[in-house]
Coordinates of C-alpha atoms in Angstrom, one line a residue:
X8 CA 0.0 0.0 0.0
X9 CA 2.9 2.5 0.9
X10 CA 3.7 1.6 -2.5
X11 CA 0.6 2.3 -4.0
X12 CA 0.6 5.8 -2.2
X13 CA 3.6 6.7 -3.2
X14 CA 3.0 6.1 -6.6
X15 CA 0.3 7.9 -7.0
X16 CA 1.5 11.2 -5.0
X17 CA 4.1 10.6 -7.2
X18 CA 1.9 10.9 -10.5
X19 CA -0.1 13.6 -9.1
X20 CA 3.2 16.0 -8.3
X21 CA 4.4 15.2 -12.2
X22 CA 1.3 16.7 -13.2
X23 CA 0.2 19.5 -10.3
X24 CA 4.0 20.4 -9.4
X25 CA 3.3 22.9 -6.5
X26 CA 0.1 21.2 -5.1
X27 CA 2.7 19.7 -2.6
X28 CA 4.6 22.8 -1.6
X29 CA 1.3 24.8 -1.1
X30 CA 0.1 21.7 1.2
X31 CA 3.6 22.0 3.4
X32 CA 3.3 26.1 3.4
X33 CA 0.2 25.8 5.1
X34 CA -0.1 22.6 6.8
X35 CA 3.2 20.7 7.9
X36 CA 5.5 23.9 7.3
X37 CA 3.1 26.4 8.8
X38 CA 4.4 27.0 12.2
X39 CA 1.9 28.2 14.8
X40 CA 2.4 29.5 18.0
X41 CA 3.0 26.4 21.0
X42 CA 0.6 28.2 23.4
X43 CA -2.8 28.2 21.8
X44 CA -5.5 27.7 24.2
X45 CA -9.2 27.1 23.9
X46 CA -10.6 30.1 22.4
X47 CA -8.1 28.7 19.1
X48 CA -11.1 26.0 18.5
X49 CA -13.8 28.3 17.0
X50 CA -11.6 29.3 13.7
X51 CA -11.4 25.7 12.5
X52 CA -15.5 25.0 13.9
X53 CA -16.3 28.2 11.7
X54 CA -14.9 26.3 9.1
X55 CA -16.7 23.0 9.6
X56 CA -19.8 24.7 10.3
X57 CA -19.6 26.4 6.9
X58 CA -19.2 23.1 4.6
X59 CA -21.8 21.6 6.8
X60 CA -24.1 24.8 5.5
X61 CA -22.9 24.1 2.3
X62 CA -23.3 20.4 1.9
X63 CA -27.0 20.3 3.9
X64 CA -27.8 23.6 2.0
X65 CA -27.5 21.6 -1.4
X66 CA -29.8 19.1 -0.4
X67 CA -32.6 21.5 0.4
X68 CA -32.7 23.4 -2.9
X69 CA -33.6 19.8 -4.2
X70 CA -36.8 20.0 -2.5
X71 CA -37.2 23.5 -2.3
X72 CA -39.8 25.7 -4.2
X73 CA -38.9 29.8 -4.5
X74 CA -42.1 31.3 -4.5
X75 CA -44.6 32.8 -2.6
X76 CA -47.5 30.1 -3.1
X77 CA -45.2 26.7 -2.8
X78 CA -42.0 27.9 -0.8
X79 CA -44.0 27.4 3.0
X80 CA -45.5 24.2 1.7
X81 CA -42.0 22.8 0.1
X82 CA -41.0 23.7 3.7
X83 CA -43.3 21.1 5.1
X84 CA -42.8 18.8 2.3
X85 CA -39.4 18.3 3.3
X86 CA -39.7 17.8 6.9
X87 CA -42.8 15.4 6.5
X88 CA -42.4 13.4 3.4
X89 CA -38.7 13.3 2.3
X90 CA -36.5 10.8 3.4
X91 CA -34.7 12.4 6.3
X92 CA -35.7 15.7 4.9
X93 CA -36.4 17.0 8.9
X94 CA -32.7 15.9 9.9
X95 CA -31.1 17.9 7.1
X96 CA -33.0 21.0 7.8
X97 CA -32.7 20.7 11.7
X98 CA -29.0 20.1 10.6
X99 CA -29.2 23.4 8.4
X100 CA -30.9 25.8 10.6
X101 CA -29.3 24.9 14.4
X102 CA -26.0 25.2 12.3
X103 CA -26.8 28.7 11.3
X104 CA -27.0 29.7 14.9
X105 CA -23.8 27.9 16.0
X106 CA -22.2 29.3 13.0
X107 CA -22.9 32.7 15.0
X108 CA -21.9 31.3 17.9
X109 CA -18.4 30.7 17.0
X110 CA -18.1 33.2 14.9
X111 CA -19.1 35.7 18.1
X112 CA -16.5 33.9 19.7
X113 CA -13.6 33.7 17.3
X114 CA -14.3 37.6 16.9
X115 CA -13.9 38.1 20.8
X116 CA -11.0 36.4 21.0
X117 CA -9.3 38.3 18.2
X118 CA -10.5 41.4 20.2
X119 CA -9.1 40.1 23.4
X120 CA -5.9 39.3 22.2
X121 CA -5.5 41.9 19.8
X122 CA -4.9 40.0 16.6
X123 CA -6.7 42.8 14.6
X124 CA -2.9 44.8 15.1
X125 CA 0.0 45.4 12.7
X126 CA 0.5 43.1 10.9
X127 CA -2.7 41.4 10.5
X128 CA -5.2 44.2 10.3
X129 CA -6.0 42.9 6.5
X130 CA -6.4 39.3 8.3
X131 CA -9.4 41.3 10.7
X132 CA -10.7 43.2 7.6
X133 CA -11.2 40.4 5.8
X134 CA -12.7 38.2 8.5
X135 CA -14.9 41.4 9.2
X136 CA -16.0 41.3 5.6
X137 CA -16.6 37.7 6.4
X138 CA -18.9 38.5 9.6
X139 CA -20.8 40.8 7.0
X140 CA -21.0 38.3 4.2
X141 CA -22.4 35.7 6.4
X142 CA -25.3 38.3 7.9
X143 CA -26.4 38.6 4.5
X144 CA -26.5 35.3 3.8
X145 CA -28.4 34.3 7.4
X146 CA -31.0 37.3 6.3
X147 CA -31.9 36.3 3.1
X148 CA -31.8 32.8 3.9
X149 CA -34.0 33.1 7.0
X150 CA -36.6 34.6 4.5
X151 CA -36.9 31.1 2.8
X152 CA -38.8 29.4 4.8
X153 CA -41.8 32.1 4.1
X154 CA -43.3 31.7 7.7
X155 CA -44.9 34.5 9.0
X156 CA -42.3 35.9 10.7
X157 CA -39.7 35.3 7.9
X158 CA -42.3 37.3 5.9
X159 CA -42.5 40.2 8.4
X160 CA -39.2 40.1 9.4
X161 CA -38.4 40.7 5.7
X162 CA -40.5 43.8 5.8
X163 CA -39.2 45.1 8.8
X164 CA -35.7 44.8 7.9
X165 CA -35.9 45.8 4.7
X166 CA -38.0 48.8 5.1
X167 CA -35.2 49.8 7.4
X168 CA -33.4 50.9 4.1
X169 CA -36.4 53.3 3.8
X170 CA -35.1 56.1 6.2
X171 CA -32.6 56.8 3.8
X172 CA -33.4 60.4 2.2
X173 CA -34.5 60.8 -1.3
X174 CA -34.2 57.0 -2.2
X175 CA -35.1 54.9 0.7
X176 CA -39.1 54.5 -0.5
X177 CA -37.1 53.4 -4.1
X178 CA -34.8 51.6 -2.5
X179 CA -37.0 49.4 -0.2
X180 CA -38.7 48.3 -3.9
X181 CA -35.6 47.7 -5.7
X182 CA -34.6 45.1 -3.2
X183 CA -37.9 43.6 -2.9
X184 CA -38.8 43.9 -7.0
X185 CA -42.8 44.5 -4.9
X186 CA -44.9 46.5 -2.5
X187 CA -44.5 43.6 -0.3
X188 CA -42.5 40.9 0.3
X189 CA -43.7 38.1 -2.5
X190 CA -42.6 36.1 -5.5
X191 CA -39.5 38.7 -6.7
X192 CA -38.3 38.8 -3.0
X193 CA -37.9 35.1 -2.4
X194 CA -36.3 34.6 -5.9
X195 CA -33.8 36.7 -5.6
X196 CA -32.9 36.1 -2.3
X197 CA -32.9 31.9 -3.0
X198 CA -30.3 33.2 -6.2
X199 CA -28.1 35.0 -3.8
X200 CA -28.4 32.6 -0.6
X201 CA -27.6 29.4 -2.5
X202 CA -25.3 30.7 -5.2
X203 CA -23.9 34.6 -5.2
X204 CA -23.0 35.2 -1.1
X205 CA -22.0 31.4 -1.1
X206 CA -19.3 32.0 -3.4
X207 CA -18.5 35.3 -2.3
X208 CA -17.9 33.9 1.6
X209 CA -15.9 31.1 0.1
X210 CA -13.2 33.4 -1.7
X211 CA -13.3 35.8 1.4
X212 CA -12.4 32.9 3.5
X213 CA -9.7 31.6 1.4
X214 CA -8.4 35.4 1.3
X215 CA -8.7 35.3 5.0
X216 CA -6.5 32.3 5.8
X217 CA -4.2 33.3 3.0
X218 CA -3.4 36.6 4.8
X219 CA -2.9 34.8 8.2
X220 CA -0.5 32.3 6.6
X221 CA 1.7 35.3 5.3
X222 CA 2.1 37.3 8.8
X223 CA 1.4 33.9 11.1
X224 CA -1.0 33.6 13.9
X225 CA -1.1 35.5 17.0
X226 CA -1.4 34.0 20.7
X227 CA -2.9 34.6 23.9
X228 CA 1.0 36.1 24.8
X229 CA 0.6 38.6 22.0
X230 CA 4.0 38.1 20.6
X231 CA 5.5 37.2 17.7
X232 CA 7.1 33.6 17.7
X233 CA 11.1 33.8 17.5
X234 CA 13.2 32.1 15.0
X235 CA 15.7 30.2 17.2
X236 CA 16.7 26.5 18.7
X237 CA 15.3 23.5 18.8
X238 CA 16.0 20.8 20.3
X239 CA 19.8 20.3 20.5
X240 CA 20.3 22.0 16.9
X241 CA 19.7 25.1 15.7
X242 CA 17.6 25.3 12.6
X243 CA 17.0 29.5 11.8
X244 CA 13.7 28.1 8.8
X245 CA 12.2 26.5 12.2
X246 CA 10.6 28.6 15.1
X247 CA 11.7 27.4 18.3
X248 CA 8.2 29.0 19.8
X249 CA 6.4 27.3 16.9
X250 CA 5.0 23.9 15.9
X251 CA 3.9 22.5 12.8
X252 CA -0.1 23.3 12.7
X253 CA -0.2 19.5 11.1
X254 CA 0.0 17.4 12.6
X255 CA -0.3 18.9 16.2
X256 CA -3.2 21.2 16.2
X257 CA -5.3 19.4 13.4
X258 CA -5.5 16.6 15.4
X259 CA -5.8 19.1 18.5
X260 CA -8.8 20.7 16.6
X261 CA -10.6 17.2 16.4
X262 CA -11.3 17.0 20.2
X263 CA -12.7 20.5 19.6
X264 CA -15.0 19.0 16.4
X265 CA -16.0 15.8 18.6
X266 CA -17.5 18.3 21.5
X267 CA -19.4 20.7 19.3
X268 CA -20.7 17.8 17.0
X269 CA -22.3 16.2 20.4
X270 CA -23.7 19.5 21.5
X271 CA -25.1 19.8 17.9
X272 CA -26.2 16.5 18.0
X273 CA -28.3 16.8 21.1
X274 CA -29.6 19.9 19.9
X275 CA -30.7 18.5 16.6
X276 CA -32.2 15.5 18.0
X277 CA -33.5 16.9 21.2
X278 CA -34.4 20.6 21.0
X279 CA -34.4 21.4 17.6
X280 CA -36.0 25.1 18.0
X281 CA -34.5 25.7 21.6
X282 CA -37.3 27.3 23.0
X283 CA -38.0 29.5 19.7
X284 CA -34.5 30.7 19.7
X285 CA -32.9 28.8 16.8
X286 CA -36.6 28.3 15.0
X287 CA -39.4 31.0 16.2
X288 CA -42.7 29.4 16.8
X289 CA -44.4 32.1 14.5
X290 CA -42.6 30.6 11.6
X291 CA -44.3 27.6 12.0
X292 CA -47.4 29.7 10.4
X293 CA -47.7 30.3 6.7
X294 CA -46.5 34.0 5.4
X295 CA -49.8 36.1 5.8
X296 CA -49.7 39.3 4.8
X297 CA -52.9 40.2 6.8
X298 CA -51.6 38.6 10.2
X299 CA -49.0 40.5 12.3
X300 CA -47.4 38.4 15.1
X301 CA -47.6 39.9 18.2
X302 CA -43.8 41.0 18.6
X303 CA -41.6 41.4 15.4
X304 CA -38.3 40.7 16.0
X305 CA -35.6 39.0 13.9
X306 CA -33.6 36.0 14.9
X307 CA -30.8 36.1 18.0
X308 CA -27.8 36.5 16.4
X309 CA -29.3 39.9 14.6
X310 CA -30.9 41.4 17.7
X311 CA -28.2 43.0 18.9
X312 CA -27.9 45.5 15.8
X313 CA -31.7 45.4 15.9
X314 CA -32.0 46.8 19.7
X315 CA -29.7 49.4 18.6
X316 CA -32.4 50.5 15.8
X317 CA -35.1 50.4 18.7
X318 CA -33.3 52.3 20.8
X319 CA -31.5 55.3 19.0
X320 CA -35.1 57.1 17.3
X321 CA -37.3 56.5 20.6
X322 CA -34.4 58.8 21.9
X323 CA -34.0 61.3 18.8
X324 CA -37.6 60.9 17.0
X325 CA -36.1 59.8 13.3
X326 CA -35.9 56.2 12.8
X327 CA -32.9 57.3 10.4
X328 CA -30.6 57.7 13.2
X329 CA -31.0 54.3 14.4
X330 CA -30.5 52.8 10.6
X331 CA -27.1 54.9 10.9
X332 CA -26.0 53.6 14.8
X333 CA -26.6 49.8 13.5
X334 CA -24.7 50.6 10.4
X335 CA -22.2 52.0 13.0
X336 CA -22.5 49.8 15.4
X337 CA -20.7 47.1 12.9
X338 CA -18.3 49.6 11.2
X339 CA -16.7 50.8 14.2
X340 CA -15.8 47.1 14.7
X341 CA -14.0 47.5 11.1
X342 CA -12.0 50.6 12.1
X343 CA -10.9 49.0 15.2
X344 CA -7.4 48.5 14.1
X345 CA -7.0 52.2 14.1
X346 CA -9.1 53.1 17.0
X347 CA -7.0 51.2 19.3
X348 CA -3.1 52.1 18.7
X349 CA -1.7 50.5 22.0
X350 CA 1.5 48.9 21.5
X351 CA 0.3 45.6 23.5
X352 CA -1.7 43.3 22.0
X353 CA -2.7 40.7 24.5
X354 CA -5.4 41.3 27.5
X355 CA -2.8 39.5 29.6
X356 CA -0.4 42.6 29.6
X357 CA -3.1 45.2 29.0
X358 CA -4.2 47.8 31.3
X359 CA -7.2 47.6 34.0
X360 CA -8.8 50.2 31.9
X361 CA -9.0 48.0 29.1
X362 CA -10.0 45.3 31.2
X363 CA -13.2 46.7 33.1
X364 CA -14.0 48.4 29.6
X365 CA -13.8 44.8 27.4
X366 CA -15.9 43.0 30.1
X367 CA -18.0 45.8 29.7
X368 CA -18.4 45.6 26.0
X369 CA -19.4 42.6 26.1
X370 CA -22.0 42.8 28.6
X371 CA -23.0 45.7 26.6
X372 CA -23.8 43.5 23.7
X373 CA -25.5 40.2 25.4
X374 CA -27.6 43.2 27.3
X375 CA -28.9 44.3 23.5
X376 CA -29.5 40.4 22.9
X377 CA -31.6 40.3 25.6
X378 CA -33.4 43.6 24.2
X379 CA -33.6 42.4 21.1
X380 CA -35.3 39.3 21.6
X381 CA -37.7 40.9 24.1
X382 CA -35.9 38.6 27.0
X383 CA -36.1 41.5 29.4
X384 CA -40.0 41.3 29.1
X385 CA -40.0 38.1 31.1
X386 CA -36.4 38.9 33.4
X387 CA -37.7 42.2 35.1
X388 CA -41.1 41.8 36.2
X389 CA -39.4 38.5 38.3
X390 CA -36.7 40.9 39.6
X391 CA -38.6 44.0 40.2
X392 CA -42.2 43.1 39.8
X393 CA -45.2 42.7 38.0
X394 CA -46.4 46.3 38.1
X395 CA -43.1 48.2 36.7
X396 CA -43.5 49.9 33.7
X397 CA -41.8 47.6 31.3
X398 CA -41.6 50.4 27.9
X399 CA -39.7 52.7 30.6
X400 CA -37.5 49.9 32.0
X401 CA -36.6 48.2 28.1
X402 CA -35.8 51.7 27.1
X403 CA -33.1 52.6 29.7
X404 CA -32.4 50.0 30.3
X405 CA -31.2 49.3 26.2
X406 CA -30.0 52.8 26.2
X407 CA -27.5 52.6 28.5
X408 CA -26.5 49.4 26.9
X409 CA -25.9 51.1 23.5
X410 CA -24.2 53.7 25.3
X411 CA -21.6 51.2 27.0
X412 CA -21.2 49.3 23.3
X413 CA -20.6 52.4 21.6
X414 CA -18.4 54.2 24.9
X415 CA -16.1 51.0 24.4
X416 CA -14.7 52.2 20.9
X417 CA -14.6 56.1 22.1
X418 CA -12.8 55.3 25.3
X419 CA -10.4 52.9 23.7
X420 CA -9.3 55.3 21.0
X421 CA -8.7 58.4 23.7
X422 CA -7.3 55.5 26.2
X423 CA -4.4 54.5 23.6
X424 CA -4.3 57.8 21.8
X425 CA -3.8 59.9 24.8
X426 CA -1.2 57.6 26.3
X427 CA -3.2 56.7 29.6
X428 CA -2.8 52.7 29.1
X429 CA -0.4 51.6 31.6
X430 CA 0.4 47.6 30.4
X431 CA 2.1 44.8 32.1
X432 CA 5.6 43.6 31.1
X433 CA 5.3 41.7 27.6
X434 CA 7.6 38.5 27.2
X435 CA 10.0 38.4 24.7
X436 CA 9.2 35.2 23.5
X437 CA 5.7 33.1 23.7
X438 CA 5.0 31.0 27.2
X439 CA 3.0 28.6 28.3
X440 CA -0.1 28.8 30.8
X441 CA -1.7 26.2 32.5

């Protein structure tokens, strides 16, 4: 068999020459960093979680009609009659959420550790554009389903575009093709769902871990790894604060897979919608145009941006200024390279300004979830009582929220600007933590 193997790598390298050099540049010659901890999982679950879109994704166009009169019943279709046709769409639709879930967490930890810094603010621009991508992609493909609150959720979001002067009303048509969410809406957001933003998030994410491979990856120390010895030898192409990312963390990586495929798994098989959070009960309901469900509200992983909206024109009386803080909201996260200019990149070493003001930030933002999904409505009449004024409560309560997620940008750029960070000694060379 070895010879068998050999022969054919063999036939394949006369043929594809530098197949096997870009395999060793990124695999067995890619040297990453010997301290990577936990929060190193969620860039290779992104990854897994994105063909399993992909691959379960192809199997529902088989089944799937795009269009107002058969897409809700095509819906059904497949979770009734075809062949495991419920398991593939359970599949599809809990791994949207955990897509968001990692990618939340594979954003933090690049915030934490401060891999958005020179050199790898293209690797966090692209992975930002990546982030942006994928919302797209969730929106229009939450839409699909044409349950009644994909169809109103559609209408919501999209009329959101509306505030813009002169050509929102136009606008708002243009991306519908209708009045209303109908047949025009669903086809062109099934053509960019399944093909367009599929292929676009594909060559992003290539781009992305091209960029990473040239400038290496960073680690919870924040430090470059040094060129140096190892072992008994010294060896100045081989980092002595590096290993080969194949075969030590790939295999690493698959103790990560086997946990978040059982927590998938139960999910799947056990609590599918998760209490309406990864399928809302309302979208169980065929799209009626004549039927409003009794709170609007898009699904988890948008709700922060969307609190934002709800909060920013109940304070200023335009609805256009809360279009512009959610549009804000996400490109302040873009310019963050450039908003925060400290020389350290690692929370280890950082500052208890930083500190307080990152644990804050991300309060901030499960604070807006909870707005957003209209989770404070059951929380604060336990905690303060039935007879509070809940309208009053959700709206200072979510606008001091957005003031904490937006204060967390303005204080970090006057924090580092101004020189008032005072850091921790950084290593010279990458360590290990228990």
């Amino acid at each position: 068999m070895a010879n068998v193997f050999a022969s054919i790598a063999d036939w394949v390298n006369d043929r594809a020459p530098n197949l096997a050099p870009t395999y060793r540049k990124h695999m067995t010659e890619y040297y990453a960093p010997k301290n990577f901890n936990l929060w190193y999982y969620f860039g290779s679950l992104a990854l897994l979680v994105l063909v399993n879109q992909i691959v379960t994704g192809i199997f529902l166009t088989m089944n799937y009609d795009p269009s107002a009169a058969g897409a809700f019943d095509s819906v059904q279709y497949i979770m009734r009659d075809v062949e495991w046709g419920w398991l593939i769409r359970y599949m599809h639709t809990t791994g949207a959420s955990l897509f968001f879930v990692v990618i939340y967490l594979h954003m933090f930890r690049g915030i934490m550790y401060g891999s958005y810094k020179k050199p790898r603010e293209l690797v966090w621009l692209l992975g930002m554009l990546i982030f942006l991508v994928l919302m797209a992609e969730a929106f229009m493909g939450y839409v699909l389903p044409w349950g009644n609150m994909s169809f109103w959720g559609a209408k919501v979001i999209v009329s959101l575009f509306g505030t813009i002067p002169v050509i929102g009303k136009d606008l708002v048509e243009w991306i519908m093709g209708d009045f209303l969410p109908a047949d025009a809406t669903l086809n062109r957001f099934f053509a960019l769902h399944v093909i367009a933003l599929p292929l676009v998030l594909l060559l992003l994410v290539v781009l992305h871990l091209a960029a990473l491979h040239e400038v290496g990856s960073n680690n919870p120390d924040g430090v470059d790894i040094k060129h140096g010895p190892k072992g008994n030898r010294w060896d100045a192409l081989k980092p002595a604060d590096g290993i080969p990312f194949h075969p030590y963390y790939t295999v690493k990586d698959l103790v990560g897979v086997g946990l978040f495929l059982a927590i998938a798994a139960f999910i799947i098989f056990f609590q599918p919608t998760l209490g309406g959070w990864f399928l809302e009960h309302d979208n169980s309901i065929a799209a009626n145009n004549l039927v409003t469900p009794a709170q609007i509200k898009p699904v988890w992983y948008f709700t922060a941006f969307y609190a934002i909206v709800r909060m920013i024109p109940s304070a200023l009386g335009t609805a256009v200024w809360g279009v512009l803080g959610m549009f804000g909201s996400i490109a302040l996260l873009f310019a963050l390279p450039w908003i925060d200019v400290g020389k350290v990149k690692s929370v280890r070493y950082r500052g208890t300004g930083y500190k307080v003001a990152l644990t804050l930030f991300v309060l901030a933002f499960l604070g807006l979830v909870m707005i957003g999904t209209d989770f404070t409505d059951e929380l604060f009449p336990k905690l303060f009582g039935a007879d509070i004024d809940m309208t009053a409560w959700d709206n200072a309560f979510g606008r001091v929220m957005t003031l904490i997620y937006f204060g967390f940008f303005v204080f970090l750029w006057l924090y580092t600007h101004l020189g008032w960070e005072k850091t921790k000694p950084v290593p010279e060379r990458v360590t290990t933590h228990d």
